[in-house]
Structure formats: structure tokens, C-alpha cells
Coordinates of C-alpha atoms and ligand atoms in Angstrom, one line a residue:
M10 CA 68.8 -94.2 -109.4
I11 CA 72.3 -92.6 -109.2
E12 CA 73.2 -91.6 -105.5
L13 CA 75.8 -88.4 -105.0
T14 CA 76.7 -85.5 -102.8
I15 CA 76.2 -81.7 -104.0
D16 CA 77.8 -79.9 -101.2
G17 CA 77.9 -82.4 -99.0
Q18 CA 74.0 -82.8 -99.2
K19 CA 73.3 -86.7 -100.4
I20 CA 70.8 -86.8 -102.9
S21 CA 69.1 -89.3 -105.5
V22 CA 69.1 -89.1 -109.1
Q23 CA 67.6 -90.5 -112.3
Q24 CA 70.8 -91.6 -114.4
G25 CA 71.4 -89.3 -117.6
T26 CA 70.5 -86.2 -115.7
T27 CA 73.6 -83.6 -115.6
V28 CA 74.9 -82.0 -112.0
L29 CA 73.4 -78.8 -113.1
E30 CA 70.2 -80.3 -113.6
A31 CA 70.5 -82.5 -110.1
A32 CA 71.7 -79.7 -108.3
Q33 CA 69.2 -77.6 -109.6
K34 CA 66.1 -80.0 -108.7
N35 CA 67.7 -80.3 -105.4
G36 CA 67.3 -76.6 -104.5
I37 CA 71.2 -76.0 -105.2
D38 CA 72.2 -72.4 -107.5
I39 CA 74.5 -73.0 -110.0
P40 CA 75.5 -69.8 -111.8
H41 CA 75.2 -70.0 -115.2
L42 CA 74.9 -68.3 -118.9
C43 CA 74.5 -70.3 -122.3
Y44 CA 72.8 -73.0 -120.5
H45 CA 69.1 -73.5 -121.0
P46 CA 66.9 -76.6 -119.9
E47 CA 65.1 -76.4 -123.4
L48 CA 68.1 -76.6 -125.5
S49 CA 71.0 -78.6 -126.5
V50 CA 74.6 -78.3 -124.0
S51 CA 77.0 -75.9 -125.7
G52 CA 79.2 -75.1 -122.5
G53 CA 80.6 -72.1 -124.1
C54 CA 80.5 -69.9 -120.7
R55 CA 82.4 -71.7 -118.1
L56 CA 80.3 -69.9 -115.4
C57 CA 78.6 -72.9 -114.3
I58 CA 82.4 -75.0 -113.3
V59 CA 82.3 -77.1 -110.5
E60 CA 84.9 -79.4 -108.6
V61 CA 84.7 -83.1 -108.8
D62 CA 86.4 -84.5 -105.8
G63 CA 89.5 -86.9 -107.3
R64 CA 89.7 -84.8 -110.8
P65 CA 92.3 -82.5 -111.1
Y66 CA 90.5 -79.4 -113.0
P67 CA 87.7 -78.4 -112.6
Y68 CA 84.0 -79.1 -115.2
P69 CA 81.5 -77.2 -116.3
S70 CA 78.4 -79.2 -114.7
C71 CA 75.7 -78.6 -117.6
G72 CA 77.3 -81.6 -119.9
L73 CA 78.6 -83.5 -116.7
E74 CA 76.7 -86.7 -116.5
I75 CA 76.1 -87.6 -112.9
Q76 CA 78.1 -90.9 -111.7
D77 CA 77.3 -93.2 -108.6
G78 CA 79.0 -91.7 -105.7
M79 CA 80.6 -88.4 -107.0
D80 CA 81.4 -85.8 -104.5
I81 CA 80.4 -81.9 -105.9
T82 CA 81.3 -78.6 -104.6
T83 CA 79.3 -76.1 -106.5
H84 CA 80.9 -73.0 -104.6
S85 CA 84.4 -72.7 -103.2
P86 CA 87.4 -70.2 -103.0
A87 CA 88.5 -71.3 -106.3
L88 CA 85.3 -71.9 -108.5
N89 CA 84.3 -68.2 -107.3
A90 CA 87.7 -66.5 -108.1
A91 CA 86.9 -68.1 -111.7
R92 CA 83.5 -67.6 -111.7
R93 CA 84.6 -64.0 -111.2
E94 CA 87.2 -63.5 -114.0
I95 CA 84.6 -65.0 -116.4
L96 CA 82.5 -62.0 -115.5
D97 CA 85.3 -60.0 -115.6
L98 CA 86.3 -61.3 -119.4
F99 CA 82.4 -60.4 -120.2
I100 CA 82.1 -56.9 -119.0
S101 CA 85.2 -56.2 -120.6
E102 CA 83.1 -55.8 -123.8
H103 CA 79.7 -55.4 -122.3
P104 CA 78.2 -51.7 -121.1
L105 CA 77.3 -52.0 -117.7
D106 CA 74.5 -49.4 -119.3
C107 CA 72.0 -51.3 -115.8
V108 CA 70.6 -47.7 -115.0
T109 CA 68.7 -46.9 -118.3
C110 CA 69.0 -50.9 -119.7
D111 CA 64.7 -51.9 -120.1
K112 CA 66.1 -55.6 -119.4
S113 CA 67.4 -54.4 -116.5
G114 CA 65.6 -56.5 -113.1
S115 CA 65.4 -59.7 -115.3
C116 CA 69.2 -59.7 -117.3
Q117 CA 71.5 -62.9 -115.8
L118 CA 74.2 -61.3 -116.5
Q119 CA 73.5 -58.1 -114.3
K120 CA 72.5 -60.6 -111.8
Y121 CA 75.6 -62.9 -112.1
A122 CA 78.0 -59.7 -111.5
Y123 CA 75.4 -58.4 -108.7
E124 CA 76.4 -61.6 -106.8
F125 CA 79.7 -61.9 -107.4
G126 CA 80.4 -58.1 -106.9
I127 CA 81.7 -57.0 -110.1
K128 CA 81.1 -53.0 -111.2
E129 CA 83.8 -52.6 -113.7
T130 CA 86.4 -54.6 -115.6
S131 CA 90.3 -55.2 -114.5
Y132 CA 90.6 -55.2 -118.3
E133 CA 90.9 -53.0 -120.8
F134 CA 87.3 -52.1 -121.8
E135 CA 86.3 -52.3 -125.9
I136 CA 82.8 -52.5 -127.2
S137 CA 83.6 -55.6 -129.9
K138 CA 80.2 -55.5 -131.9
P139 CA 78.8 -51.5 -131.8
L140 CA 76.2 -52.4 -134.4
L141 CA 72.3 -52.3 -133.7
Q142 CA 69.9 -53.4 -136.2
D143 CA 66.5 -51.9 -136.6
D144 CA 65.2 -54.4 -139.4
N145 CA 62.0 -55.5 -138.6
P146 CA 58.8 -54.4 -136.5
F147 CA 59.2 -57.3 -133.8
F148 CA 62.2 -57.6 -131.8
L149 CA 65.9 -55.1 -132.1
R150 CA 69.0 -56.5 -132.0
D151 CA 72.0 -54.5 -130.4
H152 CA 74.9 -56.7 -130.6
Q153 CA 77.0 -54.9 -127.9
Y154 CA 74.8 -56.8 -125.3
C155 CA 75.4 -60.0 -127.1
I156 CA 77.6 -62.1 -124.8
L157 CA 77.4 -64.8 -127.3
C158 CA 75.9 -67.7 -125.2
G159 CA 74.3 -69.1 -128.7
R160 CA 70.8 -69.7 -127.0
C161 CA 69.0 -68.0 -130.3
V162 CA 70.7 -70.0 -132.2
R163 CA 69.9 -73.2 -130.7
V164 CA 66.5 -72.0 -129.8
C165 CA 66.1 -70.8 -133.5
D166 CA 67.5 -74.2 -135.4
E167 CA 67.0 -77.0 -132.7
V168 CA 63.3 -76.0 -131.5
I169 CA 61.7 -73.3 -133.8
G170 CA 63.8 -75.3 -137.3
A171 CA 64.4 -72.5 -138.8
S172 CA 68.2 -71.8 -138.2
A173 CA 68.0 -68.2 -139.3
I174 CA 70.7 -67.2 -137.9
D175 CA 74.4 -68.2 -136.4
F176 CA 77.6 -67.0 -135.1
A177 CA 79.4 -65.2 -138.2
G178 CA 83.2 -63.8 -138.1
R179 CA 85.8 -64.9 -135.4
G180 CA 87.9 -64.7 -132.4
F181 CA 86.7 -60.7 -131.0
T182 CA 84.8 -59.8 -133.3
T183 CA 82.3 -62.5 -133.6
Y184 CA 78.7 -61.9 -133.5
I185 CA 75.3 -63.4 -134.5
A186 CA 74.2 -62.9 -137.9
T187 CA 71.9 -64.0 -140.2
P188 CA 73.2 -65.4 -143.9
F189 CA 75.1 -62.8 -145.7
D190 CA 74.0 -60.3 -143.0
A191 CA 70.4 -60.6 -144.6
E192 CA 67.7 -58.0 -142.9
M193 CA 65.5 -60.8 -140.9
G194 CA 62.7 -60.2 -142.7
D195 CA 65.0 -61.6 -146.1
S196 CA 66.4 -64.7 -144.0
D197 CA 64.3 -68.1 -143.4
C198 CA 63.2 -66.1 -139.6
V199 CA 59.3 -66.8 -138.9
F200 CA 59.2 -64.5 -136.4
C201 CA 58.7 -66.8 -133.4
G202 CA 60.3 -64.3 -131.1
S203 CA 61.9 -67.4 -129.3
C204 CA 65.5 -66.2 -129.8
V205 CA 64.0 -62.9 -127.7
Q206 CA 62.1 -65.3 -124.7
V207 CA 65.6 -67.2 -124.4
C208 CA 68.6 -64.0 -124.7
P209 CA 70.0 -63.8 -121.0
T210 CA 70.2 -59.7 -121.7
A211 CA 69.1 -57.4 -124.0
A212 CA 70.7 -58.7 -127.1
L213 CA 67.4 -58.9 -128.1
M214 CA 64.7 -56.9 -127.4
P215 CA 61.1 -57.0 -128.2
V216 CA 60.4 -53.2 -130.2
S217 CA 57.1 -53.0 -128.1
R218 CA 59.3 -52.9 -124.7
V219 CA 61.7 -50.9 -125.2
G220 CA 61.1 -47.4 -123.0
K221 CA 58.3 -48.5 -121.2
G222 CA 58.8 -49.2 -118.2
R223 CA 61.3 -51.0 -116.0
E224 CA 61.2 -54.7 -115.4
W225 CA 59.8 -54.5 -111.8
E226 CA 57.7 -51.6 -112.3
L227 CA 55.5 -54.0 -114.9
D228 CA 52.5 -56.2 -113.7
R229 CA 52.0 -59.2 -115.2
T230 CA 48.8 -61.3 -116.6
K231 CA 49.3 -65.4 -117.1
T232 CA 46.3 -66.4 -119.6
I233 CA 45.7 -68.3 -122.7
C234 CA 46.1 -67.4 -126.0
G235 CA 43.4 -67.2 -128.3
Y236 CA 44.5 -67.5 -131.6
C237 CA 44.1 -71.1 -131.9
G238 CA 43.1 -74.7 -130.5
V239 CA 46.3 -75.3 -128.9
G240 CA 45.8 -73.5 -125.4
C241 CA 49.5 -71.4 -125.1
Q242 CA 50.2 -70.2 -121.9
V243 CA 51.3 -66.7 -122.3
E244 CA 52.0 -63.9 -119.7
Y245 CA 51.5 -60.2 -120.3
A246 CA 53.9 -57.4 -118.9
L247 CA 51.8 -54.3 -118.3
N248 CA 52.1 -51.0 -118.0
E249 CA 49.3 -49.6 -116.7
G250 CA 47.1 -51.6 -118.2
E251 CA 48.9 -51.2 -121.7
I252 CA 50.0 -54.3 -122.5
I253 CA 54.3 -54.1 -122.9
Y254 CA 55.1 -57.4 -124.5
A255 CA 54.4 -60.7 -124.8
Q256 CA 56.3 -64.2 -122.8
A257 CA 55.6 -68.0 -122.7
R258 CA 55.6 -69.0 -119.4
P259 CA 58.7 -71.9 -118.8
D260 CA 56.0 -73.5 -116.0
S261 CA 53.6 -74.3 -118.7
L262 CA 53.3 -77.7 -119.8
V263 CA 51.7 -77.0 -123.0
N264 CA 54.1 -74.6 -124.9
G265 CA 56.8 -74.1 -122.4
E266 CA 58.6 -71.3 -123.4
F267 CA 58.0 -71.0 -126.6
L268 CA 54.8 -69.0 -128.7
C269 CA 54.3 -68.2 -132.6
T270 CA 54.0 -65.0 -134.2
K271 CA 50.4 -64.2 -133.4
G272 CA 50.8 -65.5 -129.8
R273 CA 53.8 -63.2 -128.9
Y274 CA 53.4 -60.2 -131.2
G275 CA 49.6 -60.3 -132.2
W276 CA 48.1 -58.8 -129.6
D277 CA 47.6 -55.7 -130.2
Y278 CA 44.2 -56.1 -131.7
S279 CA 43.2 -56.0 -127.5
T280 CA 43.6 -52.6 -127.3
N281 CA 42.4 -51.3 -130.7
P282 CA 40.0 -48.5 -131.1
Q283 CA 38.3 -50.9 -133.4
R284 CA 37.4 -54.0 -131.9
L285 CA 34.0 -54.6 -131.2
T286 CA 32.7 -54.9 -128.2
S287 CA 28.9 -55.4 -129.2
P288 CA 26.9 -57.6 -131.4
M289 CA 26.4 -55.0 -134.8
I290 CA 23.9 -55.6 -137.2
R291 CA 24.0 -54.1 -141.0
R292 CA 22.2 -50.6 -140.9
D293 CA 19.6 -51.3 -143.7
I294 CA 18.9 -54.6 -141.8
A295 CA 18.3 -52.0 -138.3
Y296 CA 16.4 -49.9 -140.4
D297 CA 13.9 -52.4 -141.9
M298 CA 14.0 -54.0 -138.0
G299 CA 13.2 -49.9 -136.7
L300 CA 16.7 -50.3 -134.7
T301 CA 17.5 -47.1 -136.4
D302 CA 15.7 -44.1 -138.5
Q303 CA 18.8 -43.3 -141.0
P304 CA 18.0 -45.6 -144.4
W305 CA 21.1 -46.6 -145.9
E306 CA 21.8 -48.0 -149.1
L307 CA 24.4 -51.5 -149.5
P308 CA 27.4 -50.3 -150.9
E309 CA 28.0 -52.1 -154.2
K310 CA 31.5 -52.4 -152.5
S311 CA 31.4 -55.1 -148.9
P312 CA 30.5 -53.2 -146.1
L313 CA 33.3 -54.7 -144.6
T314 CA 35.7 -52.8 -146.9
V315 CA 34.0 -49.1 -146.0
R316 CA 34.8 -50.1 -142.2
K317 CA 36.7 -47.0 -141.8
P318 CA 36.8 -44.8 -140.5
K319 CA 33.5 -46.1 -138.4
I320 CA 32.4 -49.2 -138.5
E321 CA 28.8 -47.1 -137.3
D322 CA 28.2 -45.5 -140.3
S323 CA 27.4 -49.1 -141.8
F324 CA 26.2 -50.9 -138.7
V325 CA 24.3 -50.6 -135.5
P326 CA 25.2 -51.8 -132.3
V327 CA 22.4 -54.1 -130.9
D328 CA 22.1 -56.4 -127.6
W329 CA 22.6 -60.2 -128.0
D330 CA 19.3 -60.3 -127.9
T331 CA 18.5 -58.8 -131.0
A332 CA 21.2 -59.7 -132.8
L333 CA 21.0 -64.0 -131.4
D334 CA 16.9 -63.8 -132.8
L335 CA 18.1 -62.5 -136.2
V336 CA 20.6 -64.7 -137.0
A337 CA 18.2 -67.8 -135.8
G338 CA 15.2 -66.1 -137.8
K339 CA 17.3 -65.6 -140.6
L340 CA 19.3 -69.2 -140.2
A341 CA 15.6 -70.9 -140.1
E342 CA 14.1 -68.8 -142.9
T343 CA 17.2 -69.9 -145.1
V344 CA 16.9 -74.1 -144.5
D345 CA 13.3 -74.4 -144.5
K346 CA 13.5 -72.3 -148.3
Y347 CA 16.8 -73.8 -149.9
G348 CA 17.4 -77.3 -147.3
P349 CA 20.5 -77.5 -144.5
D350 CA 22.6 -77.5 -146.7
S351 CA 22.5 -74.0 -148.1
V352 CA 24.0 -73.1 -144.3
M353 CA 27.4 -73.4 -143.2
G354 CA 28.9 -72.9 -139.8
L355 CA 32.7 -71.5 -138.8
A356 CA 33.4 -72.5 -135.7
S357 CA 36.2 -70.4 -133.6
A358 CA 39.4 -71.3 -131.4
R359 CA 38.8 -68.8 -129.0
C360 CA 35.9 -70.2 -128.1
T361 CA 36.3 -73.1 -125.4
N362 CA 35.9 -77.3 -126.5
E363 CA 32.8 -77.7 -124.6
E364 CA 31.5 -74.4 -127.3
N365 CA 32.8 -76.4 -130.4
Y366 CA 31.4 -79.5 -129.6
L367 CA 27.8 -77.9 -129.1
F368 CA 28.0 -76.1 -132.1
Q369 CA 29.2 -78.8 -134.1
K370 CA 26.2 -80.6 -132.5
F371 CA 24.2 -77.7 -133.2
M372 CA 25.1 -77.8 -137.1
R373 CA 24.9 -81.5 -137.3
A374 CA 22.1 -82.5 -135.4
G375 CA 20.0 -79.5 -135.0
I376 CA 20.3 -78.0 -138.7
S377 CA 21.3 -81.5 -140.2
T378 CA 24.2 -80.6 -142.1
N379 CA 28.1 -81.6 -141.9
N380 CA 28.9 -78.3 -143.8
I381 CA 31.4 -77.4 -140.6
D382 CA 34.3 -75.8 -140.4
H383 CA 37.1 -74.6 -138.0
C384 CA 39.3 -71.0 -138.3
A385 CA 41.9 -72.9 -136.9
R386 CA 42.1 -75.0 -139.6
L387 CA 43.5 -71.7 -142.3
Ligands
SF4_19 S1 72.1 -56.0 -120.9 FE1 71.7 -56.6 -118.5 S2 74.2 -56.5 -117.7 FE2 74.1 -55.7 -119.5 S3 73.5 -53.0 -119.5 FE3 71.2 -54.8 -120.0 S4 71.1 -54.7 -117.5 FE4 72.6 -54.5 -117.2
SF4_20 S1 62.3 -65.4 -134.3 FE1 62.2 -67.7 -134.4 S2 62.5 -67.8 -136.6 FE2 63.2 -65.6 -135.8 S3 65.7 -65.9 -135.6 FE3 64.1 -66.1 -133.8 S4 64.1 -67.6 -133.0 FE4 64.9 -68.0 -135.3
SF4_21 S1 71.6 -62.6 -128.9 FE1 71.2 -62.7 -126.7 S2 71.0 -65.2 -126.9 FE2 71.8 -64.8 -128.7 S3 73.7 -65.2 -128.3 FE3 74.2 -62.8 -127.7 S4 72.9 -63.1 -125.7 FE4 73.4 -65.1 -126.0
FES22 S1 76.0 -72.8 -118.2 FE1 77.6 -74.5 -118.3 S2 79.4 -73.6 -119.6 FE2 77.8 -72.3 -119.7

């Protein structure tokens, strides 16, 4: 363990820790914008500068490894003046639209502008990147809000491995782009939305979120993604019961801040009016069982292809006991007639491990077949 002093507080942390991490672990907040705990250090924003006793210049704490006996100051008049200058430069090309911006309340630039009392820039204001790109169904890229922190580039490269975006251009006109400015759909983007999650400003925003309420008006529900067996933890932001967007939970041991496309954007099925809310029996079978008085003939095409506009046209809603009795009866009849290998079981990622264990046991020990598979393998 290494011992050092931060703001007069003696602390002891593991070797290899940076000053920023050591401070955070001990409840000391150092302003930062380009740093993200899951990503490599960029050192671009300089907001995290600290004074190191015995050294002539401030250092960015996100890239400064601790050393035994270091004496660090995180807040001083000189540091705060430098941070104000940095923020002043950021907003000299950033529209402070906070009154109407959907990111307001969770924006890190807004947070620091507030903390340092920056209301307007002292420089000549000019937007260097007025481009708004609305080229995919999942997220908007509004470059005027981009502060070029590079988090999106690093997450795409280091965590996702897609390397779909990078810095383009030079100097004042630098912006984040796909190769040859291709539309997102024509790039290597896999639409995981991780760049949107780690973006500290409104430069990357979920399409579903725009105009749907201020951050503090949204309710939060924590849950587990139901798509596959990984069990990623996800948090839904809701407005009056309607899901507005999903994000990963940084405190999740399973997935950290990351989700795949399905978990991040595939939640609209939950309120789809066509979602099944009870078991259903095909109408011709239901007629034979006396559950409906309307006869129906199985069309040449699968009844699943004629689901729209109303599934009730070809299926009859029933209670669980009725549905399970029918399935058990048909299963027993088929096995009796054609043998155990004439049937198969397809388990679901939406069930618990225990339920899936019981299901395979039922197929193997109960039915006597190894014909068992799982939807998450597809
Ligand atoms: S991105 Fe942040 S600082 Fe910029 S307008 Fe929106 S809330 Fe304000
Ligand atoms: S959505 Fe994922 S793959 Fe696409 S640019 Fe963002 S991080 Fe990269
Ligand atoms: S889009 Fe967001 S994450 Fe990417 S560089 Fe700009 S501000 Fe940073
Ligand atoms: S957070 Fe350290 S340089 Fe940006």
C-alpha cells in the first residue's frame, strides 16, 4: 500500500492507483470530464488538474500515478481559476441551451459550469461544429454539444471493439465521425449505445428520449434484462409509466455501464398492444374443445403470419390450466405414438436458471429425450 496526503487527509491506497481514483475512493471530488473509470486515460480536458507539493506545474490527476509521500492539493484559487478558464473555453463554442436541453440535470458540463459559476463565455462565441446527424433509429448526434472528450471513441474501440468512430478534421473544426462520414448504418457500428451512455453532454442522445421530459421528472426502475442468460442490470427511465430510455447501471457487477443493442433499445415490446398477456389456443382446436362456438379452418399459411391486425382472429385466449392440460395431453399422445425423440423442448432466457434446470430435467428424465435447446444460443 502507498501512503499519501490529499487535501491534508492521510490516505493509503494500492500501488498503481491514480491520484483521481485515490481521491474518489476517499470521498474527495476532483472535477473531470474526459475521464471514465472503464476507459483508458486520455488527459484531454485538463479539468482534473491538481497541485503536487514540490512540483512547479499542476498535473492532470486522472493520469498521475500515486507515489509514496505525495502531498496533493485538489482545490486552490489557482486551480479553480485554471478550471474556470477551461470551462470558459468549452462554452465559447457550446450553446448553453440548458433550459430546453434534454440532458439538463444529468449533464456534466452543466454541473461544472454551475459549480464554477460560469454563465457565459468571456471569449467570442462561435459554434465550430453545427452538424446534426439523425441517420439511425437509435441515437442522435448533435455535434454542437460535443466537447471532444473522446469517451465515445474510446468506449467504441476499447470496450466494444467496433472502432466505428474517431476524431476527424483538425483544430477548431475537429469532430467525431465515422470513416468517410458514412451513415452509422453503413459503418462498423453495432448500435450498442455505449457511446451514448458515456457521453457527458447532449451530443449523443437516445432518439426515444428527446422531448420526453426533464431528467428530474422521470421515474427510475431497476431490473434485469430479460433477453439472454447474461443477466445484465438495466435501469429504465419512465415518464408516467412509459419507458423513455434504458441505461446500464454503473454499479452492476455483471455488465457495468454496458448493454447490447437488445437490452438498450429493444424494450418497446413491453407496451406493445400486440403483446400476449394470456396463453392462447389455436381457434380450430379451441372449437373442438368447446371453448368457442365459431368454427375456423387452419389457413394454408401459418396462423402466425395472419396475426395482424388481431391475433384473436386465429387464436382464443384461455387460462393457464386449460393451456397446460392441452399441452400435456398432446405431448403424452405424441410420445406414446412416435417415441420420446419425436418431441423437443426449447428453453427460454427469460426464465431463471432454476426453471431452465427443471425444464431440461423434465425433458431428459421425464420424457427421455436429449432434444433440448435454449433460445439464447440462437
Ligand atoms: S449539453 Fe449540457 S451544458 Fe450543453 S445545453 Fe445541454 S445541459 Fe446545457
Ligand atoms: S453505438 Fe456502440 S458500436 Fe456504435 S459508435 Fe457507439 S459505441 Fe460504437
Ligand atoms: S460525442 Fe460526447 S462522448 Fe463523444 S467526444 Fe463528444 S462529448 Fe465526448
Ligand atoms: S479528466 Fe483528467 S484530463 Fe480530463
